[in-house]
């Protein structure tokens, strides 16, 4: 057992794709952990004291010390358990820089342009958000080609790596986008490599263990949309 | 020693992101050719090295490009390490996570509202952004106490990852003070950051890299004008 392998606790919410990222990393590394489902409408004292700055999930607590922000958590899991399982980030510094670049791209261009899709009021705004997200997905298609470079099936090469985990956490939501908005984000006719990646990823044992049921995510997003519309109507 | 290491950094003096990358290289004491880009006429090298964003900074190491300021800083930290070479990120995994958390906070929560002060189209919007920025700096004042543990910088005795992330914005924080009389960091409200800012500015790396504040003021006026023009043409 690697040194420092103490108590691991993950505070999360089942629907959150960011929590899914943390779960994927823990499962890939084969690390046992206690999962605590937080009620975001009634946040626990542990949760609030562990992430006072953002008050968001996921929070990983290792030996009583909190780590926040999904990409920081995933890197921490990789750093703190070096001898355990396969490393998520490559050994070569240049390849690491490339992986970090694409991780940042996913946050800045996919997540950021996509999140409003579930919150915006007009069809026009939703279409614009969808257009931007699709453009970003196309760029990722090119990235996958570059990263997997004939070596294998994942951004990480033969095995799942950092970028695969960060994108993988979003998979159930990526699939939910079509029933929710009518737009298919990962379409085999437009981005065949990503479509194949997604199928391959979903076949992994870790994905089967961790990814949310797509119908449940659709239901959740629809209920959220209704709640947000009701609260904004009430505020007008 | 390996074959000649060629380091080239494409940047712009007033870009906080370029400042981070430039200071990282200076801190490591490695020689690097600094190429000032004309953002209105981007070089072929910049466009081909950063096709995704077409932005500065780009570090080119032995012909291979690395983009995104914090990615560059981490890369430089990993490539140039060893006895006597200052570290930018800590070695302890938990401390690294804390450093990454606060750097992400600077970029995701602080920078957008700070920039919003300059890009505001109305006085009301500017006041809103200023209020948001003043709120966003507070956790950083607390973070400094926690991270520095009584020492000079977020990282301890020398400039590190979070120092670069936030310190690279000091030129703009001062430019905003001159342009709008808005004080984001002050001895009365953020005493720890105020003292830290002075120390940061006094460091050898900052003295070598940071541009004159007036350059940022001039650039800020250009950004203001561009924002108004864009809004007017809609």
GROMACS .gro file of C-alpha atoms in nm:
model
  470
    1UNK     CA    1   0.000   0.000   0.000
    2UNK     CA    2   0.142   0.339  -0.096
    3UNK     CA    3   0.245   0.570   0.185
    4UNK     CA    4  -0.015   0.827   0.277
    5UNK     CA    5  -0.301   0.598   0.181
    6UNK     CA    6  -0.531   0.692   0.462
    7UNK     CA    7  -0.896   0.773   0.477
    8UNK     CA    8  -1.047   0.893   0.148
    9UNK     CA    9  -1.390   1.053   0.151
   10UNK     CA   10  -1.563   1.203  -0.153
   11UNK     CA   11  -1.843   1.455  -0.104
   12UNK     CA   12  -2.059   1.464  -0.413
   13UNK     CA   13  -2.394   1.484  -0.585
   14UNK     CA   14  -2.490   1.195  -0.814
   15UNK     CA   15  -2.575   1.408  -1.118
   16UNK     CA   16  -2.261   1.621  -1.116
   17UNK     CA   17  -2.023   1.545  -1.403
   18UNK     CA   18  -1.741   1.700  -1.195
   19UNK     CA   19  -1.804   1.448  -0.917
   20UNK     CA   20  -1.804   1.174  -1.182
   21UNK     CA   21  -1.452   1.280  -1.280
   22UNK     CA   22  -1.331   1.232  -0.923
   23UNK     CA   23  -1.502   0.892  -0.899
   24UNK     CA   24  -1.347   0.781  -1.229
   25UNK     CA   25  -0.999   0.874  -1.108
   26UNK     CA   26  -1.046   0.691  -0.777
   27UNK     CA   27  -1.179   0.380  -0.950
   28UNK     CA   28  -0.906   0.380  -1.216
   29UNK     CA   29  -0.645   0.393  -0.941
   30UNK     CA   30  -0.831   0.123  -0.749
   31UNK     CA   31  -0.851   0.341  -0.438
   32UNK     CA   32  -1.121   0.261  -0.182
   33UNK     CA   33  -1.319   0.561  -0.062
   34UNK     CA   34  -1.631   0.658   0.127
   35UNK     CA   35  -1.886   0.840  -0.087
   36UNK     CA   36  -2.114   1.094   0.078
   37UNK     CA   37  -2.411   1.219  -0.124
   38UNK     CA   38  -2.463   1.585  -0.036
   39UNK     CA   39  -2.801   1.751  -0.038
   40UNK     CA   40  -2.710   2.075  -0.213
   41UNK     CA   41  -3.029   2.234  -0.086
   42UNK     CA   42  -2.921   2.161   0.271
   43UNK     CA   43  -2.544   2.154   0.277
   44UNK     CA   44  -2.374   1.963   0.556
   45UNK     CA   45  -2.139   2.129   0.802
   46UNK     CA   46  -1.855   1.909   0.677
   47UNK     CA   47  -1.917   2.020   0.320
   48UNK     CA   48  -1.936   2.391   0.402
   49UNK     CA   49  -1.622   2.380   0.614
   50UNK     CA   50  -1.434   2.178   0.350
   51UNK     CA   51  -1.510   2.408   0.060
   52UNK     CA   52  -1.592   2.748   0.206
   53UNK     CA   53  -1.472   2.933  -0.106
   54UNK     CA   54  -1.694   2.773  -0.370
   55UNK     CA   55  -1.939   2.555  -0.172
   56UNK     CA   56  -1.949   2.314  -0.469
   57UNK     CA   57  -1.898   1.944  -0.516
   58UNK     CA   58  -1.681   1.745  -0.554
   59UNK     CA   59  -1.466   1.772  -0.243
   60UNK     CA   60  -1.212   1.498  -0.175
   61UNK     CA   61  -1.109   1.465   0.186
   62UNK     CA   62  -0.785   1.274   0.239
   63UNK     CA   63  -0.681   1.210   0.597
   64UNK     CA   64  -0.908   1.495   0.700
   65UNK     CA   65  -0.763   1.746   0.451
   66UNK     CA   66  -0.994   1.880   0.177
   67UNK     CA   67  -0.910   1.914  -0.191
   68UNK     CA   68  -1.152   2.105  -0.416
   69UNK     CA   69  -1.206   2.157  -0.791
   70UNK     CA   70  -1.242   1.844  -1.004
   71UNK     CA   71  -0.926   1.887  -1.214
   72UNK     CA   72  -0.722   1.964  -0.901
   73UNK     CA   73  -0.868   1.654  -0.732
   74UNK     CA   74  -0.785   1.429  -1.028
   75UNK     CA   75  -0.426   1.559  -1.039
   76UNK     CA   76  -0.399   1.517  -0.661
   77UNK     CA   77  -0.513   1.154  -0.684
   78UNK     CA   78  -0.241   1.100  -0.944
   79UNK     CA   79   0.028   1.284  -0.741
   80UNK     CA   80  -0.052   1.142  -0.398
   81UNK     CA   81  -0.067   0.777  -0.505
   82UNK     CA   82   0.223   0.744  -0.744
   83UNK     CA   83   0.283   0.372  -0.712
   84UNK     CA   84  -0.084   0.281  -0.734
   85UNK     CA   85  -0.253   0.181  -1.060
   86UNK     CA   86  -0.161   0.347  -1.391
   87UNK     CA   87  -0.051   0.710  -1.384
   88UNK     CA   88  -0.310   0.944  -1.530
   89UNK     CA   89  -0.061   1.201  -1.653
   90UNK     CA   90   0.220   1.093  -1.888
   91UNK     CA   91   0.579   1.074  -1.765
   92UNK     CA   92   0.720   1.302  -2.034
   93UNK     CA   93   0.695   1.675  -1.943
   94UNK     CA   94   0.603   1.778  -2.298
   95UNK     CA   95   0.326   1.519  -2.321
   96UNK     CA   96   0.209   1.635  -1.978
   97UNK     CA   97   0.192   1.992  -2.108
   98UNK     CA   98  -0.016   1.875  -2.406
   99UNK     CA   99  -0.254   1.685  -2.173
  100UNK     CA  100  -0.289   1.990  -1.946
  101UNK     CA  101  -0.353   2.211  -2.250
  102UNK     CA  102  -0.643   1.993  -2.364
  103UNK     CA  103  -0.776   1.966  -2.009
  104UNK     CA  104  -0.786   2.347  -1.992
  105UNK     CA  105  -0.952   2.356  -2.335
  106UNK     CA  106  -1.230   2.125  -2.217
  107UNK     CA  107  -1.298   2.358  -1.922
  108UNK     CA  108  -1.272   2.684  -2.114
  109UNK     CA  109  -1.443   2.589  -2.437
  110UNK     CA  110  -1.663   2.284  -2.383
  111UNK     CA  111  -1.787   2.319  -2.025
  112UNK     CA  112  -1.808   2.697  -2.018
  113UNK     CA  113  -1.999   2.737  -2.344
  114UNK     CA  114  -2.219   2.437  -2.272
  115UNK     CA  115  -2.331   2.498  -1.913
  116UNK     CA  116  -2.555   2.792  -2.010
  117UNK     CA  117  -2.754   2.560  -2.241
  118UNK     CA  118  -2.939   2.440  -1.934
  119UNK     CA  119  -2.994   2.787  -1.795
  120UNK     CA  120  -3.056   3.031  -2.080
  121UNK     CA  121  -3.405   3.156  -2.145
  122UNK     CA  122  -3.431   3.209  -2.519
  123UNK     CA  123  -3.397   2.958  -2.800
  124UNK     CA  124  -3.155   3.199  -2.963
  125UNK     CA  125  -2.922   3.190  -2.662
  126UNK     CA  126  -2.951   2.812  -2.643
  127UNK     CA  127  -2.868   2.776  -3.013
  128UNK     CA  128  -2.565   3.002  -2.976
  129UNK     CA  129  -2.441   2.800  -2.676
  130UNK     CA  130  -2.495   2.479  -2.874
  131UNK     CA  131  -2.310   2.621  -3.174
  132UNK     CA  132  -2.009   2.717  -2.961
  133UNK     CA  133  -2.003   2.380  -2.787
  134UNK     CA  134  -2.018   2.194  -3.116
  135UNK     CA  135  -1.730   2.403  -3.249
  136UNK     CA  136  -1.527   2.310  -2.942
  137UNK     CA  137  -1.615   1.942  -2.982
  138UNK     CA  138  -1.481   1.954  -3.339
  139UNK     CA  139  -1.150   2.090  -3.213
  140UNK     CA  140  -1.138   1.804  -2.961
  141UNK     CA  141  -1.177   1.558  -3.250
  142UNK     CA  142  -0.849   1.696  -3.383
  143UNK     CA  143  -0.695   1.675  -3.036
  144UNK     CA  144  -0.789   1.308  -3.003
  145UNK     CA  145  -0.626   1.236  -3.336
  146UNK     CA  146  -0.309   1.415  -3.217
  147UNK     CA  147  -0.302   1.263  -2.868
  148UNK     CA  148  -0.385   0.904  -2.947
  149UNK     CA  149  -0.159   0.929  -3.255
  150UNK     CA  150  -0.197   0.571  -3.368
  151UNK     CA  151  -0.080   0.456  -3.025
  152UNK     CA  152  -0.420   0.365  -2.899
  153UNK     CA  153  -0.775   0.446  -2.833
  154UNK     CA  154  -0.762   0.717  -2.571
  155UNK     CA  155  -0.629   1.070  -2.527
  156UNK     CA  156  -0.386   0.899  -2.289
  157UNK     CA  157  -0.271   0.654  -2.556
  158UNK     CA  158  -0.329   0.286  -2.484
  159UNK     CA  159  -0.488   0.351  -2.151
  160UNK     CA  160  -0.716   0.609  -1.999
  161UNK     CA  161  -0.539   0.927  -1.896
  162UNK     CA  162  -0.604   1.268  -1.749
  163UNK     CA  163  -0.791   1.413  -2.047
  164UNK     CA  164  -1.001   1.096  -2.082
  165UNK     CA  165  -1.107   1.130  -1.717
  166UNK     CA  166  -1.197   1.499  -1.749
  167UNK     CA  167  -1.398   1.442  -2.066
  168UNK     CA  168  -1.526   1.105  -1.945
  169UNK     CA  169  -1.689   1.266  -1.643
  170UNK     CA  170  -1.910   1.461  -1.885
  171UNK     CA  171  -2.024   1.161  -2.093
  172UNK     CA  172  -2.371   1.108  -1.946
  173UNK     CA  173  -2.443   1.479  -1.987
  174UNK     CA  174  -2.300   1.477  -2.341
  175UNK     CA  175  -2.545   1.200  -2.423
  176UNK     CA  176  -2.830   1.378  -2.242
  177UNK     CA  177  -2.787   1.686  -2.458
  178UNK     CA  178  -2.979   1.541  -2.751
  179UNK     CA  179  -3.299   1.449  -2.566
  180UNK     CA  180  -3.277   1.780  -2.379
  181UNK     CA  181  -3.204   2.022  -2.660
  182UNK     CA  182  -3.230   1.832  -2.986
  183UNK     CA  183  -2.857   1.872  -3.057
  184UNK     CA  184  -2.635   1.568  -3.069
  185UNK     CA  185  -2.298   1.681  -2.934
  186UNK     CA  186  -2.097   1.375  -3.029
  187UNK     CA  187  -2.212   1.264  -3.369
  188UNK     CA  188  -2.035   0.979  -3.546
  189UNK     CA  189  -2.093   1.147  -3.882
  190UNK     CA  190  -1.922   1.471  -3.770
  191UNK     CA  191  -1.668   1.358  -3.508
  192UNK     CA  192  -1.614   0.986  -3.571
  193UNK     CA  193  -1.305   0.955  -3.350
  194UNK     CA  194  -1.482   1.107  -3.050
  195UNK     CA  195  -1.790   0.892  -3.111
  196UNK     CA  196  -1.572   0.581  -3.113
  197UNK     CA  197  -1.386   0.710  -2.805
  198UNK     CA  198  -1.714   0.754  -2.622
  199UNK     CA  199  -1.827   0.398  -2.702
  200UNK     CA  200  -1.491   0.259  -2.600
  201UNK     CA  201  -1.490   0.464  -2.280
  202UNK     CA  202  -1.837   0.348  -2.182
  203UNK     CA  203  -1.730  -0.015  -2.222
  204UNK     CA  204  -1.468   0.022  -1.950
  205UNK     CA  205  -1.546  -0.141  -1.615
  206UNK     CA  206  -1.478   0.187  -1.436
  207UNK     CA  207  -1.724   0.369  -1.661
  208UNK     CA  208  -1.991   0.107  -1.604
  209UNK     CA  209  -1.936   0.138  -1.232
  210UNK     CA  210  -1.945   0.515  -1.222
  211UNK     CA  211  -2.127   0.686  -1.511
  212UNK     CA  212  -2.476   0.809  -1.437
  213UNK     CA  213  -2.779   0.665  -1.613
  214UNK     CA  214  -2.853   0.901  -1.904
  215UNK     CA  215  -3.231   0.898  -1.854
  216UNK     CA  216  -3.184   0.993  -1.490
  217UNK     CA  217  -2.963   1.285  -1.597
  218UNK     CA  218  -3.224   1.397  -1.854
  219UNK     CA  219  -3.495   1.388  -1.587
  220UNK     CA  220  -3.273   1.578  -1.345
  221UNK     CA  221  -3.186   1.847  -1.601
  222UNK     CA  222  -3.549   1.893  -1.699
  223UNK     CA  223  -3.654   1.932  -1.337
  224UNK     CA  224  -3.368   2.179  -1.283
  225UNK     CA  225  -3.474   2.381  -1.587
  226UNK     CA  226  -3.831   2.400  -1.457
  227UNK     CA  227  -3.712   2.509  -1.111
  228UNK     CA  228  -3.484   2.777  -1.259
  229UNK     CA  229  -3.761   2.908  -1.487
  230UNK     CA  230  -4.003   2.920  -1.193
  231UNK     CA  231  -3.760   3.104  -0.967
  232UNK     CA  232  -3.672   3.360  -1.236
  233UNK     CA  233  -4.042   3.416  -1.311
  234UNK     CA  234  -4.102   3.466  -0.939
  235UNK     CA  235  -3.819   3.720  -0.928
  236UNK     CA  236  -3.953   3.930  -1.217
  237UNK     CA  237   2.447   1.878  -2.082
  238UNK     CA  238   2.203   1.806  -2.362
  239UNK     CA  239   2.233   1.957  -2.708
  240UNK     CA  240   2.172   2.332  -2.717
  241UNK     CA  241   1.837   2.406  -2.556
  242UNK     CA  242   1.651   2.662  -2.760
  243UNK     CA  243   1.386   2.854  -2.571
  244UNK     CA  244   1.173   3.119  -2.734
  245UNK     CA  245   0.882   3.295  -2.568
  246UNK     CA  246   0.622   3.480  -2.775
  247UNK     CA  247   0.449   3.743  -2.569
  248UNK     CA  248   0.332   4.096  -2.512
  249UNK     CA  249   0.468   4.308  -2.224
  250UNK     CA  250   0.134   4.393  -2.068
  251UNK     CA  251  -0.024   4.049  -2.091
  252UNK     CA  252  -0.046   3.900  -1.742
  253UNK     CA  253  -0.032   3.557  -1.901
  254UNK     CA  254   0.290   3.636  -2.085
  255UNK     CA  255   0.428   3.792  -1.766
  256UNK     CA  256   0.373   3.460  -1.583
  257UNK     CA  257   0.559   3.262  -1.845
  258UNK     CA  258   0.838   3.518  -1.873
  259UNK     CA  259   0.890   3.542  -1.498
  260UNK     CA  260   0.897   3.161  -1.469
  261UNK     CA  261   1.181   3.143  -1.718
  262UNK     CA  262   1.370   3.425  -1.544
  263UNK     CA  263   1.325   3.259  -1.204
  264UNK     CA  264   1.477   2.942  -1.344
  265UNK     CA  265   1.776   3.139  -1.469
  266UNK     CA  266   1.761   2.992  -1.819
  267UNK     CA  267   1.828   3.191  -2.129
  268UNK     CA  268   1.528   3.252  -2.345
  269UNK     CA  269   1.464   3.468  -2.649
  270UNK     CA  270   1.166   3.692  -2.583
  271UNK     CA  271   0.974   3.788  -2.895
  272UNK     CA  272   0.728   4.074  -2.864
  273UNK     CA  273   0.422   4.008  -3.076
  274UNK     CA  274   0.212   4.274  -3.246
  275UNK     CA  275  -0.138   4.154  -3.159
  276UNK     CA  276  -0.288   4.345  -3.452
  277UNK     CA  277  -0.051   4.165  -3.687
  278UNK     CA  278   0.026   3.826  -3.538
  279UNK     CA  279   0.335   3.648  -3.663
  280UNK     CA  280   0.318   3.331  -3.867
  281UNK     CA  281   0.513   3.163  -3.587
  282UNK     CA  282   0.248   3.255  -3.329
  283UNK     CA  283  -0.040   3.148  -3.552
  284UNK     CA  284   0.120   2.815  -3.637
  285UNK     CA  285   0.238   2.749  -3.280
  286UNK     CA  286  -0.100   2.819  -3.120
  287UNK     CA  287  -0.358   2.740  -3.387
  288UNK     CA  288  -0.629   2.670  -3.128
  289UNK     CA  289  -0.627   3.009  -2.954
  290UNK     CA  290  -0.384   3.223  -3.159
  291UNK     CA  291  -0.286   3.394  -2.834
  292UNK     CA  292   0.023   3.477  -2.635
  293UNK     CA  293   0.209   3.346  -2.448
  294UNK     CA  294   0.359   3.058  -2.639
  295UNK     CA  295   0.680   2.895  -2.524
  296UNK     CA  296   0.874   2.719  -2.796
  297UNK     CA  297   1.125   2.470  -2.659
  298UNK     CA  298   1.351   2.311  -2.916
  299UNK     CA  299   1.088   2.386  -3.177
  300UNK     CA  300   0.794   2.241  -2.982
  301UNK     CA  301   0.520   2.481  -2.870
  302UNK     CA  302   0.361   2.490  -2.527
  303UNK     CA  303   0.052   2.711  -2.480
  304UNK     CA  304  -0.157   2.843  -2.189
  305UNK     CA  305   0.030   3.039  -1.923
  306UNK     CA  306  -0.012   2.802  -1.629
  307UNK     CA  307   0.068   2.501  -1.849
  308UNK     CA  308   0.388   2.682  -1.955
  309UNK     CA  309   0.477   2.763  -1.594
  310UNK     CA  310   0.435   2.398  -1.489
  311UNK     CA  311   0.632   2.279  -1.790
  312UNK     CA  312   0.920   2.516  -1.718
  313UNK     CA  313   0.913   2.406  -1.354
  314UNK     CA  314   0.938   2.040  -1.452
  315UNK     CA  315   1.200   2.075  -1.726
  316UNK     CA  316   1.436   2.299  -1.530
  317UNK     CA  317   1.471   2.147  -1.189
  318UNK     CA  318   1.740   2.011  -0.966
  319UNK     CA  319   1.998   2.122  -0.713
  320UNK     CA  320   2.003   2.492  -0.662
  321UNK     CA  321   1.723   2.559  -0.912
  322UNK     CA  322   1.429   2.735  -0.746
  323UNK     CA  323   1.100   2.540  -0.751
  324UNK     CA  324   0.781   2.706  -0.861
  325UNK     CA  325   0.533   2.438  -0.751
  326UNK     CA  326   0.579   2.263  -0.417
  327UNK     CA  327   0.681   1.898  -0.410
  328UNK     CA  328   0.421   1.787  -0.157
  329UNK     CA  329   0.105   1.664  -0.336
  330UNK     CA  330  -0.133   1.835  -0.094
  331UNK     CA  331   0.048   2.168  -0.117
  332UNK     CA  332   0.047   2.134  -0.496
  333UNK     CA  333  -0.331   2.085  -0.485
  334UNK     CA  334  -0.369   2.401  -0.273
  335UNK     CA  335  -0.149   2.598  -0.515
  336UNK     CA  336  -0.346   2.472  -0.815
  337UNK     CA  337  -0.672   2.554  -0.641
  338UNK     CA  338  -0.576   2.917  -0.581
  339UNK     CA  339  -0.426   2.964  -0.928
  340UNK     CA  340  -0.754   2.834  -1.073
  341UNK     CA  341  -0.941   3.073  -0.844
  342UNK     CA  342  -0.740   3.367  -0.976
  343UNK     CA  343  -0.818   3.271  -1.337
  344UNK     CA  344  -1.181   3.160  -1.294
  345UNK     CA  345  -1.314   3.399  -1.030
  346UNK     CA  346  -1.085   3.698  -0.996
  347UNK     CA  347  -0.950   3.776  -1.343
  348UNK     CA  348  -1.289   3.787  -1.526
  349UNK     CA  349  -1.434   4.049  -1.292
  350UNK     CA  350  -1.108   4.249  -1.282
  351UNK     CA  351  -1.106   4.259  -1.661
  352UNK     CA  352  -1.475   4.351  -1.650
  353UNK     CA  353  -1.381   4.682  -1.486
  354UNK     CA  354  -1.188   4.785  -1.798
  355UNK     CA  355  -1.437   4.643  -2.047
  356UNK     CA  356  -1.746   4.791  -1.877
  357UNK     CA  357  -1.963   4.991  -2.114
  358UNK     CA  358  -2.140   5.201  -1.853
  359UNK     CA  359  -2.036   5.357  -1.525
  360UNK     CA  360  -2.297   5.142  -1.351
  361UNK     CA  361  -2.144   4.827  -1.498
  362UNK     CA  362  -1.798   4.944  -1.395
  363UNK     CA  363  -1.912   4.995  -1.037
  364UNK     CA  364  -2.073   4.648  -1.038
  365UNK     CA  365  -1.753   4.486  -1.164
  366UNK     CA  366  -1.545   4.680  -0.911
  367UNK     CA  367  -1.770   4.557  -0.630
  368UNK     CA  368  -1.740   4.200  -0.755
  369UNK     CA  369  -1.363   4.233  -0.782
  370UNK     CA  370  -1.336   4.368  -0.428
  371UNK     CA  371  -1.538   4.070  -0.309
  372UNK     CA  372  -1.326   3.831  -0.512
  373UNK     CA  373  -0.996   3.954  -0.364
  374UNK     CA  374  -1.104   3.880  -0.005
  375UNK     CA  375  -1.054   3.503  -0.014
  376UNK     CA  376  -0.707   3.567  -0.158
  377UNK     CA  377  -0.619   3.787   0.142
  378UNK     CA  378  -0.715   3.494   0.366
  379UNK     CA  379  -0.540   3.246   0.139
  380UNK     CA  380  -0.217   3.442   0.168
  381UNK     CA  381  -0.213   3.396   0.546
  382UNK     CA  382  -0.281   3.024   0.510
  383UNK     CA  383  -0.036   2.957   0.227
  384UNK     CA  384   0.257   3.178   0.323
  385UNK     CA  385   0.264   3.067   0.689
  386UNK     CA  386   0.427   3.395   0.785
  387UNK     CA  387   0.674   3.401   0.498
  388UNK     CA  388   0.716   3.652   0.217
  389UNK     CA  389   0.522   3.484  -0.065
  390UNK     CA  390   0.228   3.247  -0.113
  391UNK     CA  391   0.493   2.981  -0.176
  392UNK     CA  392   0.707   3.071   0.122
  393UNK     CA  393   1.052   3.224   0.082
  394UNK     CA  394   1.048   3.263  -0.294
  395UNK     CA  395   0.800   3.340  -0.570
  396UNK     CA  396   0.592   3.037  -0.662
  397UNK     CA  397   0.289   2.929  -0.859
  398UNK     CA  398   0.016   3.133  -0.691
  399UNK     CA  399   0.250   3.434  -0.662
  400UNK     CA  400   0.293   3.423  -1.040
  401UNK     CA  401  -0.079   3.369  -1.104
  402UNK     CA  402  -0.183   3.672  -0.900
  403UNK     CA  403   0.135   3.879  -0.921
  404UNK     CA  404   0.111   3.892  -1.299
  405UNK     CA  405  -0.210   4.093  -1.253
  406UNK     CA  406  -0.056   4.358  -1.026
  407UNK     CA  407   0.036   4.583  -1.318
  408UNK     CA  408  -0.331   4.583  -1.420
  409UNK     CA  409  -0.451   4.631  -1.064
  410UNK     CA  410  -0.233   4.944  -1.048
  411UNK     CA  411  -0.343   5.056  -1.396
  412UNK     CA  412  -0.707   5.028  -1.284
  413UNK     CA  413  -0.627   5.242  -0.980
  414UNK     CA  414  -0.482   5.511  -1.206
  415UNK     CA  415  -0.757   5.492  -1.465
  416UNK     CA  416  -1.064   5.476  -1.239
  417UNK     CA  417  -0.942   5.548  -0.888
  418UNK     CA  418  -1.054   5.197  -0.786
  419UNK     CA  419  -0.827   5.031  -0.528
  420UNK     CA  420  -0.843   4.655  -0.544
  421UNK     CA  421  -0.546   4.600  -0.314
  422UNK     CA  422  -0.495   4.850  -0.033
  423UNK     CA  423  -0.309   4.864   0.294
  424UNK     CA  424  -0.635   4.927   0.480
  425UNK     CA  425  -0.855   4.655   0.328
  426UNK     CA  426  -0.603   4.390   0.219
  427UNK     CA  427  -0.294   4.457   0.428
  428UNK     CA  428  -0.129   4.120   0.367
  429UNK     CA  429  -0.171   4.137  -0.010
  430UNK     CA  430  -0.061   4.500  -0.009
  431UNK     CA  431   0.268   4.409   0.159
  432UNK     CA  432   0.307   4.102  -0.062
  433UNK     CA  433   0.250   4.313  -0.375
  434UNK     CA  434   0.536   4.541  -0.278
  435UNK     CA  435   0.768   4.247  -0.217
  436UNK     CA  436   0.663   4.091  -0.548
  437UNK     CA  437   0.738   4.413  -0.733
  438UNK     CA  438   1.078   4.441  -0.565
  439UNK     CA  439   1.187   4.092  -0.674
  440UNK     CA  440   1.458   4.058  -0.935
  441UNK     CA  441   1.233   3.864  -1.170
  442UNK     CA  442   0.955   4.124  -1.149
  443UNK     CA  443   1.199   4.407  -1.206
  444UNK     CA  444   1.325   4.235  -1.517
  445UNK     CA  445   0.986   4.145  -1.660
  446UNK     CA  446   0.708   4.379  -1.545
  447UNK     CA  447   0.630   4.664  -1.782
  448UNK     CA  448   0.572   5.024  -1.675
  449UNK     CA  449   0.217   5.066  -1.545
  450UNK     CA  450   0.155   5.341  -1.800
  451UNK     CA  451   0.191   5.086  -2.079
  452UNK     CA  452  -0.097   4.893  -1.923
  453UNK     CA  453  -0.295   5.216  -1.885
  454UNK     CA  454  -0.247   5.289  -2.255
  455UNK     CA  455  -0.346   4.934  -2.346
  456UNK     CA  456  -0.647   4.961  -2.115
  457UNK     CA  457  -0.765   5.274  -2.295
  458UNK     CA  458  -0.740   5.085  -2.624
  459UNK     CA  459  -0.945   4.797  -2.479
  460UNK     CA  460  -1.208   5.042  -2.355
  461UNK     CA  461  -1.232   5.201  -2.697
  462UNK     CA  462  -1.255   4.863  -2.870
  463UNK     CA  463  -1.530   4.749  -2.631
  464UNK     CA  464  -1.737   5.063  -2.692
  465UNK     CA  465  -1.691   5.038  -3.066
  466UNK     CA  466  -1.799   4.675  -3.067
  467UNK     CA  467  -2.107   4.757  -2.860
  468UNK     CA  468  -2.196   5.056  -3.076
  469UNK     CA  469  -2.180   4.852  -3.395
  470UNK     CA  470  -2.438   4.598  -3.274
   0.00000   0.00000   0.00000
